[in-house]
Coordinates of C-alpha atoms in Angstrom, one line a residue:
X991 CA 117.0 15.3 40.6
X992 CA 114.9 17.2 39.5
X993 CA 112.9 15.6 36.7
X994 CA 109.5 16.8 34.6
X995 CA 107.4 12.9 34.0
X996 CA 104.7 11.7 33.7
X997 CA 102.4 9.0 34.8
X998 CA 99.8 9.0 32.6
X999 CA 100.0 10.2 28.8
X1000 CA 97.0 12.6 27.2
X1001 CA 97.1 16.3 27.2
X1002 CA 99.8 18.9 28.7
X1003 CA 99.3 18.5 31.8
X1004 CA 100.2 15.5 32.4
X1005 CA 103.3 17.0 33.0
X1006 CA 104.8 16.9 37.2
X1007 CA 108.1 17.7 38.8
X1008 CA 109.3 15.3 40.8
X1009 CA 112.3 14.1 42.1
X1010 CA 113.8 11.1 40.9
X1011 CA 117.9 9.3 41.2
X1012 CA 120.6 10.7 38.8
X1013 CA 121.2 7.2 36.6
X1014 CA 124.5 5.6 37.5
X1015 CA 126.9 5.3 34.5
X1016 CA 127.1 2.1 32.8
X1017 CA 130.0 0.8 30.3
X1018 CA 129.5 2.4 26.5
X1019 CA 127.8 6.3 28.3
X1020 CA 128.0 8.8 29.6
X1021 CA 125.9 10.8 31.9
X1022 CA 124.8 14.9 31.0
X1023 CA 124.2 17.2 32.9
X1024 CA 121.5 19.0 30.1
X1025 CA 120.8 22.7 29.6
X1026 CA 118.4 22.3 27.5
X1027 CA 116.3 20.3 25.0
X1028 CA 114.0 20.7 21.7
X1029 CA 110.5 19.3 20.9
X1030 CA 110.2 17.9 18.3
X1031 CA 106.4 16.6 17.1
X1032 CA 107.2 13.1 17.9
X1033 CA 107.8 14.1 21.3
X1034 CA 103.8 15.9 21.6
X1035 CA 103.1 12.5 20.1
X1036 CA 104.3 9.6 22.3
X1037 CA 103.1 12.2 25.2
X1038 CA 99.2 12.2 23.5
X1039 CA 98.9 8.8 22.4
X1040 CA 101.5 7.3 24.3
X1041 CA 99.5 3.8 25.1
X1042 CA 99.3 2.9 21.0
X1043 CA 102.9 3.5 20.0
X1044 CA 105.2 0.8 20.2
X1045 CA 108.0 2.6 21.0
X1046 CA 106.5 4.8 24.0
X1047 CA 108.6 4.3 27.0
X1048 CA 106.7 2.9 30.1
X1049 CA 106.1 4.8 33.1
X1050 CA 106.7 7.3 34.8
X1051 CA 109.0 8.0 32.2
X1052 CA 111.2 11.1 31.6
X1053 CA 110.4 12.0 27.5
X1054 CA 112.3 14.1 25.6
X1055 CA 114.8 13.7 22.4
X1056 CA 116.8 16.1 21.6
X1057 CA 120.0 17.9 24.0
X1058 CA 122.9 19.9 24.4
X1059 CA 124.3 19.6 27.3
X1060 CA 128.1 19.2 29.2
X1061 CA 129.6 15.7 29.9
X1062 CA 129.9 15.0 33.7
X1063 CA 130.8 11.1 34.2
X1064 CA 132.4 8.4 31.8
X1065 CA 131.0 4.6 31.2
X1066 CA 133.9 2.2 30.9
X1067 CA 134.9 2.2 27.0
X1068 CA 134.2 5.8 26.3
X1069 CA 137.3 7.2 24.5
X1070 CA 136.2 10.1 22.4
X1071 CA 134.5 11.6 25.4
X1072 CA 136.0 13.9 28.7
X1073 CA 134.8 15.6 31.4
X1074 CA 133.7 19.1 30.9
X1075 CA 132.8 18.8 27.3
X1076 CA 130.2 20.6 25.1
X1077 CA 128.1 17.3 23.9
X1078 CA 124.6 17.4 22.2
X1079 CA 122.7 14.3 20.6
X1080 CA 119.3 13.1 19.8
X1081 CA 119.3 9.8 22.5
X1082 CA 116.7 9.3 24.4
X1083 CA 112.7 9.4 25.5
X1084 CA 111.1 6.5 24.2
X1085 CA 111.5 2.8 25.0
X1086 CA 114.5 1.6 27.2
X1087 CA 116.3 5.2 27.0
X1088 CA 115.9 8.0 29.4
X1089 CA 114.6 11.4 28.1
X1090 CA 116.6 14.7 28.7
X1091 CA 113.5 16.6 31.2
X1092 CA 115.8 16.1 33.9
X1093 CA 118.4 17.9 35.1
X1094 CA 120.8 14.2 33.9
X1095 CA 120.9 11.7 31.7
X1096 CA 122.6 9.2 30.4
X1097 CA 123.2 8.7 27.0
X1098 CA 124.7 5.6 24.7
X1099 CA 128.3 8.2 23.7
X1100 CA 128.1 6.2 20.0
X1101 CA 124.1 8.9 19.4
X1102 CA 126.3 11.6 20.9
X1103 CA 128.4 14.2 19.5
X1104 CA 130.5 17.1 20.7
X1105 CA 128.2 20.4 20.3
X1106 CA 129.2 23.2 17.1
X1107 CA 131.2 25.6 19.0
X1108 CA 130.6 29.0 17.2
X1109 CA 126.5 28.4 18.8
X1110 CA 124.9 28.9 21.9
X1111 CA 123.2 25.4 24.1
X1112 CA 120.0 26.5 23.3
X1113 CA 120.5 26.1 19.9
X1114 CA 123.0 23.5 19.1
X1115 CA 119.2 21.8 21.4
X1116 CA 117.5 22.9 18.0
X1117 CA 119.4 21.0 15.6
X1118 CA 119.9 16.7 16.5
X1119 CA 116.8 14.6 15.6
X1120 CA 115.9 17.9 12.7
X1121 CA 119.6 17.9 11.1
X1122 CA 120.0 14.1 10.9
X1123 CA 117.1 14.1 9.1
X1124 CA 117.5 16.4 6.9
X1125 CA 121.0 15.1 6.3
X1126 CA 120.2 11.5 6.3
X1127 CA 117.2 12.1 3.5
X1128 CA 119.2 14.7 1.2
X1129 CA 122.2 11.7 1.0
X1130 CA 119.5 8.5 0.6
X1131 CA 117.8 11.0 -2.3
X1132 CA 121.4 10.8 -4.1
X1133 CA 121.9 14.7 -4.0
X1134 CA 124.3 16.8 -6.1
X1135 CA 126.0 20.1 -7.3
X1136 CA 123.8 21.5 -9.9
X1137 CA 120.1 19.7 -9.2
X1138 CA 117.0 22.1 -8.5
X1139 CA 115.5 21.1 -4.8
X1140 CA 112.1 21.4 -3.8
X1141 CA 111.6 21.0 0.1
X1142 CA 108.4 21.6 1.0
X1143 CA 107.8 22.6 4.3
X1144 CA 111.1 24.9 4.2
X1145 CA 110.4 27.3 7.2
X1146 CA 109.8 23.7 9.5
X1147 CA 112.2 22.3 12.0
X1148 CA 113.5 19.1 9.2
X1149 CA 112.3 22.1 6.3
X1150 CA 114.5 25.1 7.6
X1151 CA 117.6 23.1 7.3
X1152 CA 117.0 20.6 5.1
X1153 CA 116.7 24.1 2.5
X1154 CA 120.3 24.7 4.5
X1155 CA 121.6 21.9 3.6
X1156 CA 121.1 21.5 0.3
X1157 CA 122.6 24.6 -0.2
X1158 CA 125.2 23.2 0.9
X1159 CA 125.9 20.3 -1.4
X1160 CA 125.9 22.6 -4.6
X1161 CA 122.2 23.2 -5.4
X1162 CA 119.3 25.3 -6.8
X1163 CA 116.7 25.7 -4.2
X1164 CA 113.7 26.3 -3.7
X1165 CA 111.4 26.4 -0.7
X1166 CA 107.5 26.5 0.2
X1167 CA 105.8 27.9 2.9
X1168 CA 102.6 29.0 3.0
X1169 CA 102.6 32.7 4.0
X1170 CA 105.4 36.2 4.0
X1171 CA 106.7 35.0 7.7
X1172 CA 106.6 31.4 6.4
X1173 CA 108.6 32.7 3.6
X1174 CA 110.9 35.3 4.4
X1175 CA 112.3 33.0 6.7
X1176 CA 113.0 30.9 3.6
X1177 CA 114.0 33.2 1.6
X1178 CA 116.8 34.4 4.7
X1179 CA 117.6 30.7 4.8
X1180 CA 118.7 30.2 0.4
X1181 CA 116.1 28.8 -1.2
X1182 CA 114.0 30.2 -3.5
X1183 CA 110.4 30.7 -1.4
X1184 CA 107.1 29.2 -3.3
X1185 CA 103.9 30.7 -1.5
X1186 CA 101.4 27.1 -2.1
X1187 CA 99.1 28.4 -1.7
X1188 CA 98.9 30.9 -4.4
X1189 CA 100.7 28.7 -6.4
X1190 CA 99.8 25.4 -7.7
X1191 CA 102.5 22.6 -8.6
X1192 CA 102.3 22.4 -11.9
X1193 CA 102.3 26.6 -11.9
X1194 CA 105.6 26.3 -10.1
X1195 CA 106.9 23.1 -12.0
X1196 CA 106.5 24.9 -14.9
X1197 CA 107.6 28.6 -13.1
X1198 CA 111.2 26.9 -12.4
X1199 CA 111.6 24.1 -14.2
X1200 CA 110.4 24.2 -17.5
X1201 CA 107.8 22.1 -16.8
X1202 CA 110.9 19.2 -16.5
X1203 CA 110.2 18.8 -12.2
X1204 CA 112.9 18.4 -9.3
X1205 CA 115.9 16.5 -8.9
X1206 CA 114.7 15.7 -5.4
X1207 CA 111.8 16.2 -3.4
X1208 CA 112.4 16.7 0.8
X1209 CA 109.2 16.3 1.5
X1210 CA 108.5 17.6 5.6
X1211 CA 105.4 17.6 5.3
X1212 CA 104.1 14.3 3.7
X1213 CA 100.7 12.7 4.4
X1214 CA 99.0 13.5 2.0
X1215 CA 101.5 16.2 0.5
X1216 CA 103.4 13.2 -1.2
X1217 CA 100.8 13.7 -4.3
X1218 CA 102.3 16.2 -4.6
X1219 CA 106.4 15.8 -4.7
X1220 CA 105.3 12.6 -6.6
X1221 CA 103.4 15.7 -8.9
X1222 CA 106.4 17.9 -8.4
X1223 CA 109.5 15.1 -9.9
X1224 CA 111.2 15.2 -13.0
X1225 CA 111.8 11.2 -14.4
X1226 CA 113.7 8.7 -12.5
X1227 CA 113.6 11.3 -9.5
X1228 CA 113.9 10.7 -6.1
X1229 CA 111.2 12.4 -3.4
X1230 CA 112.6 12.0 0.7
X1231 CA 109.8 12.2 3.4
X1232 CA 108.9 11.6 7.2
X1233 CA 106.2 11.0 6.8
X1234 CA 104.2 8.4 4.9
X1235 CA 101.5 6.2 6.8
X1236 CA 99.0 6.3 4.5
X1237 CA 97.4 4.6 1.9
X1238 CA 98.1 6.1 -1.4
X1239 CA 98.3 5.4 -4.9
X1240 CA 101.5 5.4 -6.5
X1241 CA 100.5 5.3 -9.8
X1242 CA 102.7 8.6 -10.3
X1243 CA 105.4 7.2 -8.9
X1244 CA 105.0 4.4 -11.2
X1245 CA 105.2 6.4 -14.5
X1246 CA 108.0 8.5 -13.5
X1247 CA 110.2 6.1 -12.0
X1248 CA 111.0 8.1 -9.0
X1249 CA 112.3 7.0 -6.3
X1250 CA 110.7 7.0 -2.9
X1251 CA 112.7 7.0 0.6
X1252 CA 111.4 7.4 3.8
X1253 CA 113.4 8.8 6.7
X1254 CA 113.0 7.4 10.3
X1255 CA 116.1 8.7 12.3
X1256 CA 114.8 7.0 15.1
X1257 CA 115.9 2.9 13.9
X1258 CA 119.1 3.0 15.4
X1259 CA 117.0 4.2 18.4
X1260 CA 114.7 1.6 18.4
X1261 CA 116.6 -1.1 17.7
X1262 CA 120.6 -1.2 18.5
X1263 CA 121.1 -0.6 14.8
X1264 CA 124.0 1.4 13.9
X1265 CA 123.7 3.8 16.0
X1266 CA 127.4 5.3 16.0
X1267 CA 126.3 6.3 11.8
X1268 CA 124.9 9.0 14.2
X1269 CA 127.1 10.3 16.5
X1270 CA 128.6 10.8 12.5
X1271 CA 126.1 12.8 11.4
X1272 CA 126.1 14.8 14.1
X1273 CA 129.6 15.9 13.3
X1274 CA 129.3 16.5 10.3
X1275 CA 126.4 18.6 11.4
X1276 CA 128.5 20.6 14.0
X1277 CA 131.5 20.8 11.5
X1278 CA 128.8 22.6 8.7
X1279 CA 127.1 24.4 11.6
X1280 CA 130.8 25.7 12.3
X1281 CA 131.7 26.5 8.9
X1282 CA 128.8 29.1 8.8
X1283 CA 126.5 26.9 6.3
X1284 CA 124.1 25.7 8.5
X1285 CA 121.9 27.5 11.2
X1286 CA 119.8 26.6 13.8
X1287 CA 116.5 28.7 13.7
X1288 CA 115.1 29.0 17.0
X1289 CA 111.5 30.0 18.4
X1290 CA 111.6 33.5 19.5
X1291 CA 109.3 32.4 22.9
X1292 CA 110.9 30.8 25.5
X1293 CA 110.3 28.1 27.3
X1294 CA 111.7 27.4 31.4
X1295 CA 112.1 23.5 32.7
X1296 CA 108.6 23.6 34.1
X1297 CA 106.4 24.8 31.3
X1298 CA 107.0 22.0 29.0
X1299 CA 102.8 21.7 28.7
X1300 CA 102.7 24.6 27.8
X1301 CA 105.9 24.0 25.2
X1302 CA 104.3 20.9 23.7
X1303 CA 101.2 23.1 23.5
X1304 CA 102.2 25.9 21.1
X1305 CA 104.7 22.8 18.5
X1306 CA 101.3 21.9 18.4
X1307 CA 99.4 25.2 17.5
X1308 CA 101.2 25.4 14.1
X1309 CA 102.7 29.1 15.0
X1310 CA 106.3 28.5 15.8
X1311 CA 109.3 29.7 13.7
X1312 CA 112.3 27.0 13.8
X1313 CA 111.9 25.1 17.0
X1314 CA 110.9 24.7 19.9
X1315 CA 113.0 24.8 22.7
X1316 CA 113.2 24.7 26.4
X1317 CA 115.9 25.4 29.0
X1318 CA 116.8 23.0 31.4

């Protein structure tokens, strides 16, 4: 089968097309004919920094985590999928798990679910990693109806899903963005847009919460921005973040009594830990999509299989709106 492989980690030109063996089916797994995959920041990190990341696959490697496709073969013990089923998931591209940048991939059946019926393969491929991340963060932050929820980075991959899910859970949703394009998308998805370039944290906390702060802050930007999340959170509030690899002063979090939730959705894949939870979340997300309450946003730029390097560069450029998707 054809695949895009890397023989060394580095710049986006490390990808090369090759013929490799189609995976053999094994117990508990399904073989999937891949239709589309999306590019996540972690994919670009592995490609750039593989030798420095403990979860990077051994070389030569097939990268890619998210996918949508069709079940081609079923392994022993798999009872909830049939040949021909359309499925989606985040199931490879790191450690010893083969990735999505190939005609076929072998996936643990616990990590996948039936694709939402009302969206395309390309749209479905955009959803798994960001959808699981957003859902996990909001649930762990104990989101409830009528809370005020702030999403940092609401036009990005994780952020645009988080604000829609927060709406689905019945919250009053606000989201930061920079510039008209991002804010227009945020508003179209049901959140009140906040331009972080022209409004300070103190200003928008006062304006939208009477100075009390937001009950839940979902920070899809993370890093140094966590300081802003602490400042924006209400007393005894919850902050969920996707990026927390930094040294930071927790004094504000302490005196506000905040709960900090770090979301690292790769744990089930890396440690074989509660993998079925990912399949269950994907099933829930598919139902939310088919109920018309969640729509993955796919960037208008289209990339084909052999253009994966260009897709990585485009994501890293910061110009993408929503998810960058590659057709296989």
